[in-house]
Amino acid sequence: VRLDGESAAALLATTMRRRKRRMKALPFPHFRYYVNVVFLVLVLFLCSSSFFMCACGGGGVVLSSTIPPFHQGISLGLSMGRIAVIGAINADITVRVSTLPTPGETVTSLSPRTSMAVGGKGANQAVAAARMAAEGYPSPSFAARFGADAQGRELRDAIAAEGVDVSHCASVEGMTSGQGLVFLQESGEVGSVVVGGANSAWPDDVDENSQFYEGLVEGAAVVMLQREIPEHVNEHVAQAAKKAGAIVIQDVGGEDRPFSRSLLQNVDYLCPNESELARLSGGASTATDQDVLAAARALQERGANAVVVTLGERGSVLVPRPGSEQESAPIFQLPVAVPGGVVRDVTGAGDSFRAAFAVALAERRPLE
């Protein structure tokens, strides 16, 4: 019900007059006094509650007994769904170089030392989601495979210290932890080589209807996948997530392999970067925004739903699912200004973007 200020005052005055006439019929005057006090306290309580729970504006007050679901997640921090990340974790070793070596070329590093950090697309996205989620929201869960080595223990401790739930992680006997060799150029651009290690040692004898995969996505509102773990894991997790009603985000980064139609159909948002989009669309040009849209729609013709493309310094674009209300209205997001105006290191930039997108979906923010 929407009431302007004058109508609300008139309604309150009319109610008080009617109550006063009724109260005169009561045989005990002191009782009448106490009832009036209780009534006024109740009115004050309801007014204060309306200011807390209602939206005020346009010269009026909207009185409502419920808070819209969008505001439940954003303003009060009570209903953001959990984010589940299933993917790889690596010990990333970074080497600073002036340029990447060409075939047959040897390049000397710019620094006599390497640096080591937690990496892997799955770990990056889980940590980024944990850091971006508002206080009081559920911690993201992470399912991964560690090696039975010292690095595995260090990786588990490091990611748990970021507030990530690692109860779905496991160590694999006889395997080393995954490693990433990162070549960081002076321009901030990077090239990487990933050694899978334990990330490749997921069980392959688990039936697709097993509770194993259902347990990984239980209670999740958003599920994040990448391509640094075996494809059958992504297939079964996406199927379980779809069955549970969760939103599935598939990062294209990782191993270059074809997507099955069944996986594409269970993925709500397919997320390639510019070069990955070109590769998946058969070498299509991505030089202009129209080229990007054409390449994304080519993926949709092969079964993809919504496509979110990161374009580096050009920003990003969401191409909605075919047949949706926004099918003809792609959403372009311009890039934010680079702090200091200089790109230092783009490692994990795409992972951070996808994690922010997942957090926004879990918080039920609008796409635009």
Steps between C-alpha positions, in 0.01 A plus 500: 500500500637845408394794719610861470565701816152661524317173443707322764430778755127498421484122537676515838272782625186314392619185671571689823152664498329166452708343777419792733126452447531129571710559810231725654275195526747318725402496870854553638660837414850397615487194282409732211818700570726195494345368180565836332864490610542151360335605175733801459806286569381255235451784248850634568648153458324446168611841374862435589480155340359648183798735471734203540319268262344734246621716218427871539494745214292713267318663789351173618569192709470145374366276777595139451498187715790346310838605367550439126735203443763720330532719808503201732830394346656844463394715790466252780758239399274210593420312184798491267536147370823309540753490216655161425823490300621172353841526337877495518749632751869544420820625650572779252866579434540840334800591285544863393614535137538780248327294232378146447746268327437401142566139384870425539566817703629523857395799708667606823270605785500860618535393862732241654208380712166345425188558710246242607130551569176308510356473150276296279181640353279326754700621799523854360124519455422354841729745680375796295139408580583471871663844498217669312203351684353730763548423869247251629454321170576125469862415428559360151584132489785359294538144373848407378772237514834563678814298466620300800799730541614804693362732233160339533487575871615857443241553228217368720604721792536807278157476341328413829657811654309706238169382642435234236328176606738217404297211640448362146874494425707182518864391479607243241765249602786457256432830322670837522298819526423692183748764389476804280799660329413865443712720273436862589608763248584862576180608324299305756397235249548138602545159343453180699568129492299281738616163633180332614633266769228403746247720318467219244441233765125527549308174532391369161294208624225703666161448342341821371203454732719450805460723802867589462434782251174601664691551823742740331219739403263446790353830617679701230333786314788539251747234382827598330689265266823526298694274263804408708339185636368193311202576278286221642508680837363818342236296316370330814525808723311714247230236475468477880496880532231536236292238677539692827396829338839670529646746248798348316791715378753328273838666450642401162860546618716192545540201274402551136236236436157499334185557703234233494148621426376351828748708701412818310131444568566470875714816511315828553797731428786398272798730567780521241752777459557653159753245372298207639188631328685516169629146544162353597326671209740356244742788470238773463617860525445686826641833384175694542205480736284368217758228431488399867119484496502290184754257647303471825177431312680233299571324832135536593398334177706201616313480831649765729267709712615847612858591407714743702812613313788685666673732253797632695536876465170506305299381800251214475168406347212276605312342210172376653362153448310446175128529556536708817334838546836673447606294199533803273669720759861407574639672807839667457707584806772760454829436681580685820797734508833333577632622837805715430443459127750212470420129469734312734378142477188348342540164676161394634315797346249279320456284810425808710249623243315167496500483880350851519235392250422190708472706820261741327284209382503344847395836645223513239615828355354600161713422196511861387 
